[in-house]
Structures are given as structure tokens and as C-alpha cells.
Coordinates of C-alpha atoms in Angstrom, one line a residue:
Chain R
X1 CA 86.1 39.8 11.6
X2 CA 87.6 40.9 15.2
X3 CA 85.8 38.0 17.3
X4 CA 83.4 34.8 16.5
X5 CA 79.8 34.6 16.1
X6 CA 77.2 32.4 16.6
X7 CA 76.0 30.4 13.2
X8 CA 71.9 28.8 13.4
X9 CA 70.6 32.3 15.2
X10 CA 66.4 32.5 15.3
X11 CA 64.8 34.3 12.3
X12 CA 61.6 35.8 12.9
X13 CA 58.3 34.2 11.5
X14 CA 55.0 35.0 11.6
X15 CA 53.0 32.6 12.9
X16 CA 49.2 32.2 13.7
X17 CA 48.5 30.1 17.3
X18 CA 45.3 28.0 18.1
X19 CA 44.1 29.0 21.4
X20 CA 46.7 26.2 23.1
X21 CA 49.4 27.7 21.2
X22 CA 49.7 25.4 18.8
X23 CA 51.1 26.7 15.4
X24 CA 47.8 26.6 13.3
X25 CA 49.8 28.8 10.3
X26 CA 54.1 29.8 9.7
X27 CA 54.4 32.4 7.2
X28 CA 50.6 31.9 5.7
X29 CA 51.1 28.0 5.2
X30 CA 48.8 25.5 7.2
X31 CA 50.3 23.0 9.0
X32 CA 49.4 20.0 8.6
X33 CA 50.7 18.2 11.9
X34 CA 52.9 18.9 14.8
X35 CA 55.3 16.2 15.2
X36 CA 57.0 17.3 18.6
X37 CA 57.1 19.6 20.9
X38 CA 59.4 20.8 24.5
X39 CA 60.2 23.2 26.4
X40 CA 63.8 25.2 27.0
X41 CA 64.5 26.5 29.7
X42 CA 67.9 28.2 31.0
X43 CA 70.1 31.1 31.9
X44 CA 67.1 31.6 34.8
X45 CA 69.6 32.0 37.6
X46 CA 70.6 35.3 35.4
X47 CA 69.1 38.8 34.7
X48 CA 68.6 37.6 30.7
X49 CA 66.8 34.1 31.4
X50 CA 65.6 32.1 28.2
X51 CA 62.3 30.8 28.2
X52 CA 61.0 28.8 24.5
X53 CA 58.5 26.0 23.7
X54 CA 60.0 24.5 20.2
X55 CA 57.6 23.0 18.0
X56 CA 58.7 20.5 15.4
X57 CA 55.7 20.9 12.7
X58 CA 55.1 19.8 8.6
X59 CA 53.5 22.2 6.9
X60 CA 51.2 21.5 3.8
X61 CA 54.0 21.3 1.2
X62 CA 55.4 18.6 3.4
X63 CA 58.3 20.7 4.8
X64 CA 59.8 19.6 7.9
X65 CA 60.0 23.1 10.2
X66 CA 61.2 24.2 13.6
X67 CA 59.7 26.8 15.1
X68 CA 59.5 28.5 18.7
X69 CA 57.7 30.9 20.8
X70 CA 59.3 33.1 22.9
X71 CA 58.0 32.7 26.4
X72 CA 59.7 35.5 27.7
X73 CA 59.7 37.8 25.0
X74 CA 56.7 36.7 22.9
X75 CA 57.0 36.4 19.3
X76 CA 57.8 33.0 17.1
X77 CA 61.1 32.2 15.7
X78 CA 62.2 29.6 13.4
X79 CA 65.3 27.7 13.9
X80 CA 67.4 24.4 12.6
X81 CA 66.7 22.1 15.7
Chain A
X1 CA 85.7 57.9 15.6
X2 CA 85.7 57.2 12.1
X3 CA 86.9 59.4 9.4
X4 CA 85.6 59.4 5.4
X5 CA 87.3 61.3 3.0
X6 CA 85.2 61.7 -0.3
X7 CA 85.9 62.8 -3.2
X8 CA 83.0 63.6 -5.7
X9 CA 82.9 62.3 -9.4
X10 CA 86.8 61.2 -8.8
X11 CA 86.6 58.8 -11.9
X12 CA 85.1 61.7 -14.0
X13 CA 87.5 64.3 -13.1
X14 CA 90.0 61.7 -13.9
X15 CA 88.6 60.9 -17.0
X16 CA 87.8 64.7 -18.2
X17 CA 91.7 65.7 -17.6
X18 CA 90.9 67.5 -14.3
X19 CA 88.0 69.3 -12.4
X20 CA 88.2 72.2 -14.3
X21 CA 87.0 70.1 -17.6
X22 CA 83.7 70.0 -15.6
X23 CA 82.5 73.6 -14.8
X24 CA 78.9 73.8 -16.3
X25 CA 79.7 71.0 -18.5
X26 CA 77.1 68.4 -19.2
X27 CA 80.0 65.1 -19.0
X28 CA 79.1 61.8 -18.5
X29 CA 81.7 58.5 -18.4
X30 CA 81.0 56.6 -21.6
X31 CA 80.1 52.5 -21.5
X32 CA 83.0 50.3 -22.3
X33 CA 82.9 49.1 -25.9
X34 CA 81.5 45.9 -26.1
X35 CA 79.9 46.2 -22.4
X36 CA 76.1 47.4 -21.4
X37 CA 75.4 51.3 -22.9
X38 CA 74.9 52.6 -19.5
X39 CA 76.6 55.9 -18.5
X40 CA 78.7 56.1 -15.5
X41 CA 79.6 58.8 -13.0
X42 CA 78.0 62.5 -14.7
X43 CA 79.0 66.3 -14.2
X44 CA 76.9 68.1 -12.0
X45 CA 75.4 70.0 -15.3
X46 CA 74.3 66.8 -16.8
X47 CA 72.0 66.4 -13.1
X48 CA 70.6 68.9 -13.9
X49 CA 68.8 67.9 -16.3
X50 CA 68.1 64.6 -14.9
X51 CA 71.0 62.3 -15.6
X52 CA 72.1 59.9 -13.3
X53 CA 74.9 57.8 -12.5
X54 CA 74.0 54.0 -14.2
X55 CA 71.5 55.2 -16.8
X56 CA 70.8 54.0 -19.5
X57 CA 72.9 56.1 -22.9
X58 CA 69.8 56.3 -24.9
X59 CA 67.7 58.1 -21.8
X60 CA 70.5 60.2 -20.7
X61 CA 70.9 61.4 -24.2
X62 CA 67.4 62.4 -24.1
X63 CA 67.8 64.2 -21.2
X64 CA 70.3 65.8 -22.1
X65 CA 71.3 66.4 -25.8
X66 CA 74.5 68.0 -25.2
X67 CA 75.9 65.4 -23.5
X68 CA 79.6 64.7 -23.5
X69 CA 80.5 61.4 -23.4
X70 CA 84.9 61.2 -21.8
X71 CA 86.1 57.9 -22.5
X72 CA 86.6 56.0 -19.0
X73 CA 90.3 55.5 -17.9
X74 CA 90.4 53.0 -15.4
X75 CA 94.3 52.9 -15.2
X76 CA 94.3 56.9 -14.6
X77 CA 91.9 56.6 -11.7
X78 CA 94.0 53.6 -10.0
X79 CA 96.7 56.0 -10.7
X80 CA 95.7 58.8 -9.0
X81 CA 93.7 56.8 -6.0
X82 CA 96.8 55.1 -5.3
X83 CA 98.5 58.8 -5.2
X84 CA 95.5 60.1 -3.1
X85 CA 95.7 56.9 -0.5
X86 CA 99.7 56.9 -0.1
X87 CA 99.0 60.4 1.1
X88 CA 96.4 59.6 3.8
X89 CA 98.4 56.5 4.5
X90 CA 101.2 59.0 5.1
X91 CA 100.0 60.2 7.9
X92 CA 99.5 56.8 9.7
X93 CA 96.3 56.0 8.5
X94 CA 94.9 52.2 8.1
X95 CA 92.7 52.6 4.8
X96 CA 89.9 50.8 4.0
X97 CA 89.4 52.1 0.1
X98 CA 85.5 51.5 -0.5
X99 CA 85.2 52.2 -4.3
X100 CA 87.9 55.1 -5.8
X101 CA 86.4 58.6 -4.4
X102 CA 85.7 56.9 -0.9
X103 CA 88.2 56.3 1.8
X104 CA 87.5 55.5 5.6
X105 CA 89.9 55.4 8.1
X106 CA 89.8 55.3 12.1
X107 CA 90.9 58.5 14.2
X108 CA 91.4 56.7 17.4
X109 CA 94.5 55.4 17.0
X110 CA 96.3 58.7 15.5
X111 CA 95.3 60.8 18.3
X112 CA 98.8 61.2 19.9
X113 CA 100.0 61.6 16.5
X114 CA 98.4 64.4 15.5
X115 CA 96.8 65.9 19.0
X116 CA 93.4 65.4 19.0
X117 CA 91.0 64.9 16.3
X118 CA 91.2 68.0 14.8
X119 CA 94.9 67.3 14.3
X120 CA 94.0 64.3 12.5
X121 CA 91.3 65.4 10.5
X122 CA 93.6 68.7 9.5
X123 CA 96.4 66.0 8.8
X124 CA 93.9 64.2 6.6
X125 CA 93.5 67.6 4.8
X126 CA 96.8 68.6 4.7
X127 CA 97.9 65.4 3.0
X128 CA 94.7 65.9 0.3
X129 CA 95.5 68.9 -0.5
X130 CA 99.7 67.5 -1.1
X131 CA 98.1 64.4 -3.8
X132 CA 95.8 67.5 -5.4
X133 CA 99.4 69.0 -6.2
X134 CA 100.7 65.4 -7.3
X135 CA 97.9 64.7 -9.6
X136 CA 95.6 66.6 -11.3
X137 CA 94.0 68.6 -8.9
X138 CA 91.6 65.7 -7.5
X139 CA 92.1 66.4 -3.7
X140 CA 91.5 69.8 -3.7
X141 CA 87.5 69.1 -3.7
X142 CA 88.0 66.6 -1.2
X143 CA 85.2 66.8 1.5
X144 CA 86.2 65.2 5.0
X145 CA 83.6 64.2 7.7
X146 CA 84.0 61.9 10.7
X147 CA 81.3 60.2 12.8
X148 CA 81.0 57.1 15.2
X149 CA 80.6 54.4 12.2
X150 CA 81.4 54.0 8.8
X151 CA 77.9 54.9 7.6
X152 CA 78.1 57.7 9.9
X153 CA 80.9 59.1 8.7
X154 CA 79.6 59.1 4.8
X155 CA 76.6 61.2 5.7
X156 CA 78.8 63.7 7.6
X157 CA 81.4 63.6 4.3
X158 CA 78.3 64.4 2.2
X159 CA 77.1 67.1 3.6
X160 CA 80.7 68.7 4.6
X161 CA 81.3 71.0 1.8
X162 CA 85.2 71.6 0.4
X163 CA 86.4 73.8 3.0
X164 CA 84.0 72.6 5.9
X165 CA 84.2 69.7 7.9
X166 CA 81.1 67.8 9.6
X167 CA 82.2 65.8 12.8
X168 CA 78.9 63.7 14.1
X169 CA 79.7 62.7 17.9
X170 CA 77.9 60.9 20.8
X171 CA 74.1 61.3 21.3
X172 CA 73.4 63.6 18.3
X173 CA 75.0 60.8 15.8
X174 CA 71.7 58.9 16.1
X175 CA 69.6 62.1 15.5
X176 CA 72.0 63.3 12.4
X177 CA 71.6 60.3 10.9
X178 CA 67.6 59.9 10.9
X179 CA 67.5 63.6 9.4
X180 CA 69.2 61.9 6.0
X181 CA 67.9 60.5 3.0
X182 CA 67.1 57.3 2.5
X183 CA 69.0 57.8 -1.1
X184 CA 72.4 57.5 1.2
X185 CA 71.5 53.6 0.9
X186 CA 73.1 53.7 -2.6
X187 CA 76.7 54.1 -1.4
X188 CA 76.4 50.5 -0.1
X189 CA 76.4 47.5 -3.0
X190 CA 74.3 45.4 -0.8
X191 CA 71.4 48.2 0.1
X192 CA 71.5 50.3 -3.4
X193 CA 68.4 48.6 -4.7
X194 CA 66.1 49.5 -2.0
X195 CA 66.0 52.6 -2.6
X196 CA 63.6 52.8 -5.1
X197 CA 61.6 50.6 -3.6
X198 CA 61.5 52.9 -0.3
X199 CA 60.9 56.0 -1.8
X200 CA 57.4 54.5 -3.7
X201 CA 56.7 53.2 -0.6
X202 CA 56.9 56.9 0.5
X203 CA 60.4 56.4 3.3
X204 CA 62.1 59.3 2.3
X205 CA 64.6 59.5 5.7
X206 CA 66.7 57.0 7.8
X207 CA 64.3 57.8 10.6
X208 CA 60.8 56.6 8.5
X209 CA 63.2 53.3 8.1
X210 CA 63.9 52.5 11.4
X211 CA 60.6 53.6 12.7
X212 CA 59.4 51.3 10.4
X213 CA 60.4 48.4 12.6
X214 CA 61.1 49.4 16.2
X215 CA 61.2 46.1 17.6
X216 CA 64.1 44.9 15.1
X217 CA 64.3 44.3 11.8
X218 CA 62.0 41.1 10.7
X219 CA 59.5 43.3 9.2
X220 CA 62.0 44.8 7.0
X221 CA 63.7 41.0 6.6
X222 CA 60.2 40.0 5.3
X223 CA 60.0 42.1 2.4
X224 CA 63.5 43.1 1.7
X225 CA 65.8 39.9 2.6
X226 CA 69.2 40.3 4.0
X227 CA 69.5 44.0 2.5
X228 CA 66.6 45.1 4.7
X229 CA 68.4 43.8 7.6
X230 CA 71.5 45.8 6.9
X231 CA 69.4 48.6 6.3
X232 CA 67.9 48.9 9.2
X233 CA 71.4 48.2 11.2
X234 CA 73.2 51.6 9.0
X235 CA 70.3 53.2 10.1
X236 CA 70.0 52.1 13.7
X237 CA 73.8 53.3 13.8
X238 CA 75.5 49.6 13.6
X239 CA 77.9 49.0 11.3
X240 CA 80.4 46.5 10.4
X241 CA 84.3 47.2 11.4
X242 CA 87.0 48.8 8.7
X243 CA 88.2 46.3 6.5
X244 CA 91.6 48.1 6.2
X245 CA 94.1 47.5 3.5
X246 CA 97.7 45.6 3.7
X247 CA 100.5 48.1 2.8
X248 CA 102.9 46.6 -0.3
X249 CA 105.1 47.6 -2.5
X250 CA 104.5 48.9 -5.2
X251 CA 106.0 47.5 -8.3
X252 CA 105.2 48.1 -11.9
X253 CA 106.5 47.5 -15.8
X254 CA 105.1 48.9 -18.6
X255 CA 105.7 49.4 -22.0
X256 CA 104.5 51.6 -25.1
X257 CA 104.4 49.7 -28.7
X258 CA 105.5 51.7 -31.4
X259 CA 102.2 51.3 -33.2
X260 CA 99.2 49.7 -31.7
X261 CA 98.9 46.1 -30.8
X262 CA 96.5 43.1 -30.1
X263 CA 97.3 39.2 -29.9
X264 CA 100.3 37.7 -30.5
X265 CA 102.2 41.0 -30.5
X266 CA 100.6 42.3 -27.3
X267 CA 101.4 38.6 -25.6
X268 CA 105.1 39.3 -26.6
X269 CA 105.1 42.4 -25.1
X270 CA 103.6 40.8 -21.8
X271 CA 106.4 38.3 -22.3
X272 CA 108.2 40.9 -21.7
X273 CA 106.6 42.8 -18.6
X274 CA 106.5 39.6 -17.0
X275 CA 110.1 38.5 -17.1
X276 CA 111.3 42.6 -16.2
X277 CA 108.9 42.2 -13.2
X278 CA 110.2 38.9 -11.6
X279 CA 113.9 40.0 -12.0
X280 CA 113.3 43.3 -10.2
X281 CA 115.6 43.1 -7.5
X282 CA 112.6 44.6 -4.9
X283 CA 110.5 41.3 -5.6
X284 CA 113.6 39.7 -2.9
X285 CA 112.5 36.3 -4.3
X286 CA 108.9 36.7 -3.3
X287 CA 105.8 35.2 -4.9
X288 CA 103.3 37.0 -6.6
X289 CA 99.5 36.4 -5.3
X290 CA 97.7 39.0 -7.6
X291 CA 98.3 41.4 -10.5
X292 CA 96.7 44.0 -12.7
X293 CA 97.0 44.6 -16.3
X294 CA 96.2 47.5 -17.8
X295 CA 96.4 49.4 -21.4
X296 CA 96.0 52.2 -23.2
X297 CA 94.0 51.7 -25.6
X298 CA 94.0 53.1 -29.2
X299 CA 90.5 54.6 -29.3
X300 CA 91.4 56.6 -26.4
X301 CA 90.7 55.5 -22.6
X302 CA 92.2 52.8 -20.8
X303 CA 91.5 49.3 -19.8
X304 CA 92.1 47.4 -16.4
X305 CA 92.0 43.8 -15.5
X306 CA 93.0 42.3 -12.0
X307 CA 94.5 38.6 -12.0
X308 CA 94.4 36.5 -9.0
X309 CA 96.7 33.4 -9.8
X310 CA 95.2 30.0 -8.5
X311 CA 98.7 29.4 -6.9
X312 CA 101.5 32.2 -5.5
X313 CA 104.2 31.7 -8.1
X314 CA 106.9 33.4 -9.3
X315 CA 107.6 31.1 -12.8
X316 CA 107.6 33.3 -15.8
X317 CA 105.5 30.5 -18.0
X318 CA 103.0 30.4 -15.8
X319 CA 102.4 34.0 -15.2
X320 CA 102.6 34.4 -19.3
X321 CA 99.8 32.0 -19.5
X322 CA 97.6 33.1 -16.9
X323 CA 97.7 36.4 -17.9
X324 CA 97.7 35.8 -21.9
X325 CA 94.2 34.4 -21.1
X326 CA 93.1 37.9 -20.6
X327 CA 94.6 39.9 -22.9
X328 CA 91.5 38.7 -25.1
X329 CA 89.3 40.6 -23.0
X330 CA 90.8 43.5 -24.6
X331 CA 88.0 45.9 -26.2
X332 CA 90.3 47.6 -28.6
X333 CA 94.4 47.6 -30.1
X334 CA 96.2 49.1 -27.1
X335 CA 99.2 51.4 -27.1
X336 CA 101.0 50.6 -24.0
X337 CA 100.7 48.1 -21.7
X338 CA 101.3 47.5 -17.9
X339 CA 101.9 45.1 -15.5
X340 CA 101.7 45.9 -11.3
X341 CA 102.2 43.7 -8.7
X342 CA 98.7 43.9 -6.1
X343 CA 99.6 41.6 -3.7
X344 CA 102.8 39.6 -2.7
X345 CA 102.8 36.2 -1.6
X346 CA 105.5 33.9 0.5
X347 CA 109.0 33.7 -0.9
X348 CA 109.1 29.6 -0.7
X349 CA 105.6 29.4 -2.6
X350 CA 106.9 26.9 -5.1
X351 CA 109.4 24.8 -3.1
X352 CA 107.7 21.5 -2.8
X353 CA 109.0 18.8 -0.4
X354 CA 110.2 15.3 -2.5
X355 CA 108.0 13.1 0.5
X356 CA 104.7 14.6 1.5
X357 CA 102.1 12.5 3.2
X358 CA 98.7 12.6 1.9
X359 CA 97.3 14.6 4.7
X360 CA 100.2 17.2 4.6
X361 CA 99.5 17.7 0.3
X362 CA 95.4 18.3 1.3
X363 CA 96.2 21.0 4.5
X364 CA 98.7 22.9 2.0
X365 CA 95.5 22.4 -0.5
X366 CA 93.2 24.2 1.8
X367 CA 95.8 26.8 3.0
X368 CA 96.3 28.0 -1.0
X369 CA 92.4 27.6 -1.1
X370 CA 91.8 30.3 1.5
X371 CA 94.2 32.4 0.5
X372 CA 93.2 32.8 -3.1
X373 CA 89.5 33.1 -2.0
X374 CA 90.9 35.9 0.9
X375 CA 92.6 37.9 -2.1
X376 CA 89.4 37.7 -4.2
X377 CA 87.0 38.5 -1.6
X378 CA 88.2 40.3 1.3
X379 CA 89.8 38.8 4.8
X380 CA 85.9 37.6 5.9
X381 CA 85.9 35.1 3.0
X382 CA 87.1 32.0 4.9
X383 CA 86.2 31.4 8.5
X384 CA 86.1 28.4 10.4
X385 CA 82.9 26.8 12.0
X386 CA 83.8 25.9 15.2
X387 CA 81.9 23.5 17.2
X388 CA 81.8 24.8 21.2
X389 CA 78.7 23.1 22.5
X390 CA 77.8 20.3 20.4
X391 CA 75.2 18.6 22.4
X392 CA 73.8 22.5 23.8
X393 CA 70.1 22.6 24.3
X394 CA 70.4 26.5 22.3
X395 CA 70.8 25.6 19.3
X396 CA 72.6 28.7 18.5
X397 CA 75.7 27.8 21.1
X398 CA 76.4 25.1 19.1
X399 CA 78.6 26.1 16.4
X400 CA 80.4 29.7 16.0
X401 CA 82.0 31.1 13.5
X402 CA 85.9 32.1 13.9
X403 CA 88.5 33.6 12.3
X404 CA 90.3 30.6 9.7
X405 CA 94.2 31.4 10.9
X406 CA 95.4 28.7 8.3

């Protein structure tokens, strides 16, 4: 390894929003509440700005999961918060 | 520009007694006693009829009832890659030695050397050709192709033939390398099971693979894991950099036993290897990190085991035991035995201070730790997380991984 790289990078989910973008499905399991949700924002004073609204959600085998929608982008990635 | 020498069925021809022993021959590498009856590398005859690399005995009997089953000789293709790679490295080539047969070096470097990369590649050939003369002919079939990445470079080596070499450059390396078959996957441990999945699902090229996810590689992360993701990278033209090999001496004792021998004789005998080795005055009071041991064994072929020690030592006991432990492993009497030195480690390995704080006794701990796990598993065993931005909003900038310098 020449250089360093960054650990905790998005993964790619699929999930399924209700119409306010709410996470209504990650990877085919309902969720069952959404416990938190905000907004990043940074990088906008560069060409490559990053736009996300996390949701902190517990699916219906009780899992604790982080997931976020690209606002810039689209799609939803899940992350450890 | 990176350069991959290959040479096809290397541990056959090794194992046959020379490329000759091959010619319309249906061969085939026999299991190991005692291990899983799978065949291993096969003569281009026994293809023919259907036999492949990893199949199982029964089947590729079946297929082919005129099989010839060679003994494998482990010690005999060391042997002669060693020979092979001291050439290459010869002509200032950094190795990185992917499985014996495959070799990949980088051309940028050796340039100036050899004028240009045709002078390197014709350097590459030149010193091929020289081991072919060494050993028993294996560089003489060599094929040599060259391409931007390591996975690149393969493809071209495939499809060079033995006096013909392919050099993939610039825009047409993304092109070359959709053309080829998805079965080029196998080459790589981590990607060599999706192949059959791929072809059922009816991928037959690179191209279908990376069309298959334009966007990136989730799709393929979805059904495939990790291997998916490396997939698609190989075929998107990304690939990892060499992991080149550390240039050491090479020391070796070895013995033949007047008749054959297993336990307590053959642990005399290492007895013996091992007290030879540590007073060869080339060691200069250096450690030893790793060894191999290897026989002949009676029943024809040869066996091969490598040895990491937990600790870099140079006391005779301790080597005897460590290596006693796998002289069990032995599948048959052996006739000669021998003991090589694969990696060296500091000359003051055992000299322990009389005071050493608790602290001092745990950071020498983890500094043996990483080493031992480096020798097992490659330079990219042992990093460090380092935290950059602990309190970042991104979670990502948080922690990076580095380089562990010890």
C-alpha cells in the first residue's frame, strides 16, 4: 500500500422512499421506525460539493441502521454513523 | 507499463521432466497422497478431451482413460522458478511472483536501462531464454505481454504466443480488455469462483461485466460480495499496485539418507541441516524469519512445507523444534531432505535487555506481531488506523488507514 485510505466508505443499498423520503424498505426489510434524521452539507464552495440527508432507522429484526440519500447524486448509501 | 511473463503448465513441465514429456501426451499432476483426489495442472492433450485444472481424479479419468498421472514435485518447481526469477531479476527487475508460471514486473523504471520498452521486454526475453538453458527447458515457452495494469498485462501474456509479444497501450487497453473472456477471472484467487456463475448467467466477456453495472459496482456487490467488486475494478482497468518481492540470499543444506527415512531418523537428519545452516558463515549472525523444508520422497515426487517462526531466532533448539513439528506432515519416507532460508530477520533478534519497562516488553510484542503476520501474508497485512478527523461530520474522514512502519 503506496498511500492511506479512508476506512467507514458508503456501501450502496437499495432502499424504497415514501413520498417524503422517508426509508419505508433497506434491502427488502420494513422499517419499523426512524429514530433520527439531518442533513450534511459541505465541500459547496468546491466543484465536488456533498449534499446527504442521513437517516438513523430500526428495521423489523430490530437492527439499528444508518442510511443516506445522496442529494446530489441520488441513490441511498448505508454507513456507520 | 506493466510487464507479465507466463509460463504455461510450468509445474507440469516440471513434474514430467521437461516440455518435451508433454507433446500429445494426455498428463495430468497427480493429488498428494493423503490430500483431496483432484488433479492439478493437465497437458494440452488431456483438454482436449475435457480435463481441467482442479477436477476431480475419478471425472478426469473418465474423460480421459489414458491419463497419465506425474507425481507433483514441489521442490523442483521452487527450483526452477527461483532459476527463472533470478534471471528476470537480473536484469533489474522488481518481481512480484503471483503463483509459479506467473511473474509481473514494471517497465517504467528499466527504461534507461534497456532503451525503451522494447529493450526491456527483449531483456525479459533474453534472460528467459538464459534460465530455459539453466533448467530444463521451461523458459523457452515463455510468452511475454505488457499492458497498463497487472490484469492487463495477463490478457496480453495470454494471448502472446512463444515468439510474439502483445503490448496493450493507452486508449485501446480498455477496448482489448472488454474483447476477453470472462474465464480470465480464474487467474485471480479472489474472482476464480465467479466464473461459473457468470457464464450461466450468460457474461461471456469483460465488456458484458462491466456493462453490467455502469454506474459502479453495487449491483455486482449485491450478488457477488467483495469478489464482484474486484471484478468489476479488473475489468474497468483498475488494479491494485505490484506487490514486489525482497531480494535475499539464498542459503540452503540438504542432505540424502542412505536409505529412506521418517521420524526420529528424519528429525536427526534436520538436526543436522539446522545446525550446518546457522554456522554458514553467509548467515553474518543474522536471524532467520522463515524457512522451507522440503524432501524427496520415496514414492517418487517431492514435498514442500514453509515455516514461519513465531519469533526471528537464530538458536538451534528452537528451530529443531519448530520444524520437527512438521516433519509429521510428511506423506511418505523421504530420501533427502532440505532446509533454505526464505526470509532473514535482524542480527540482534534475541538479545534481550536485563531492565525493560512494561510498555517497552508490549511495543517489541506488537513489532514481532507485525512482522510475523507481514511474512505470512504479504506487506498489506498490518496497517495502522489512523484517526485524522475524529469529530468530522463525513463519516468517512474520520479514520484512514496507513502504512504500520513499526
Amino acid at each position: 500500500m503506496s498511500g492511506s485510505r479512508a476506512l467507514n466508505l458508503p456501501r450502496a443499498v437499495r432502499v424504497r422512499a415514501g413520498a417524503e423520503g422517508t426509508p419505508g424498505t433497506v434491502d427488502g426489510r420494513a422499517v419499523e421506525s426512524v429514530r433520527e434524521s439531518w442533513l450534511v452539507e459541505d465541500r459547496w464552495w468546491t466543484e465536488k460539493p456533498l449534499r446527504r440527508r442521513y437517516w438513523e432507522v430500526v428495521d423489523v429484526r430490530g437492527r439499528n441502521l444508518v442510511v443516506f440519500h445522496d442529494l446530489h447524486c441520488g441513490g441511498w448509501f448505508t454507513q456507520a454513523a | 507499463m506493466v510487464v507479465c511473463v507466463y509460463l504455461p503448465r510450468f509445474e507440469l513441465v516440471i513434474a514430467a521432466g521437461g516440455p518435451q514429456a508433454l507433446a500429445g501426451r494426455g498428463l495430468a499432476i497427480a493429488p498428494l497422497p493423503g490430500a483431496e483426489a483432484r488433479v492439478g495442472e493437465v497437458s494440452g492433450a488431456a483438454e482436449a478431451f475435457g480435463v481441467r485444472d482442479g477436477m476431480a481424479l475419478g471425472e478426469a479419468l473418465a474423460r480421459c482413460p489414458d491419463l497419465g498421472l506425474v507425481a507433483g514435485d514441489p521442490l523442483g518447481v521452487a527450483r526452477a522458478w527461483e532459476v527463472v526469477a533470478r534471471a528476470l531479476e537480473g536484469i533489474g527487475a522488481a518481481l512480484e511472483l503471483a503463483r509459479p508460471g506467473i511473474a509481473y514486473f514494471e517497465a517504467d523504471g528499466l527504461r534507461g536501462l534497456h532503451g525503451g520498452e522494447e529493450g526491456v521486454i527483449a531483456a525479459a526475453r533474453g534472460a528467459l531464454r538464459a534460465a530455459g538453458r539453466a533448467s530444463i527447458g521451461v523458459g523457452r515457452a515463455a510468452r511475454v505481454g505488457a499492458g497498463p495494469t497487472r490484469f492487463c498485462a495477463l490478457a496480453a501474456a495470454l494471448d502472446a504466443g512463444s515468439r510474439r509479444v502483445v503490448v496493450v497501450e493507452g486508449k485501446g487497453a480498455q477496448r482489448y480488455l472488454d474483447r476477453q473472456p470472462v474465464e480470465l477471472l480464474r487467474f485471480r484467487v479472489q474472482t476464480a469462483a465467479l466464473v461459473e456463475p457468470l457464464r450461466r448467467l450468460g457474461i461471456r466477456t469483460l465488456g458484458e461485466l462491466r456493462e453490467l453495472s455502469p454506474a459502479g459496482p453495487d449491483a455486482l456487490a449485491d450478488r457477488f460480495g467483495e469478489a464482484g467488486v474486484l471484478a468489476h475494478r479488473l475489468a474497468g482497468g483498475v488494479d491494485t499496485p505490484l506487490r514486489t518481492r525482497r531480494l535475499e540470499d539464498r542459503l540452503e543444506e540438504s542432505l540424502q539418507l542412505g536409505e529412506p527415512g521418517s521420524g526420529p531418523a528424519l528429525e536427526r537428519v534436520l538436526g543436522v541441516l539446522v545446525d550446518r545452516l546457522l554456522a554458514r558463515p553467509e548467515r553474518r549472525g543474522r536471524t532467520l524469519r522463515a524457512a522451507s523444508l522440503s524432501a524427496r520422497l520415496v514414492e517418487g515426487g517431492t514435498w514442500q512445507e514453509r515455516v514461519v517462526f513465531r519469533q526471528a531466532l537464530s538458536d538451534a533448539r528452537r528451530m529443531r523444534l519448530a520444524l520437527s513439528l512438521r516433519l509429521v506432515l510428511l506423506p511418505a519416507p523421504a530420501e533427502g531432505l532440505r532446509l533454505a532460508v526464505e526470509r532473514f530477520g535482524p542480527p540482534d533478534g534475541e538479545q534481550g535487555t536485563l531492565f525493560q519497562s512494561a510498555r517497552t516488553a508490549r511495543l517489541a510484542c506488537l513489532r514481532e506481531a507485525v512482522s510475523q503476520v507481514r511474512t505470512v501474508a504479504g506487506p498489506e497485512a498490518a496497517l495502522r488506523a489512523l484517526c485524522v478527523d475524529e469529530d468530522s461530520r463525513i463519516p468517512e474522514r474520520r479514520v484512514v488507514l496507513t502504512p504500520y512502519s513499526g
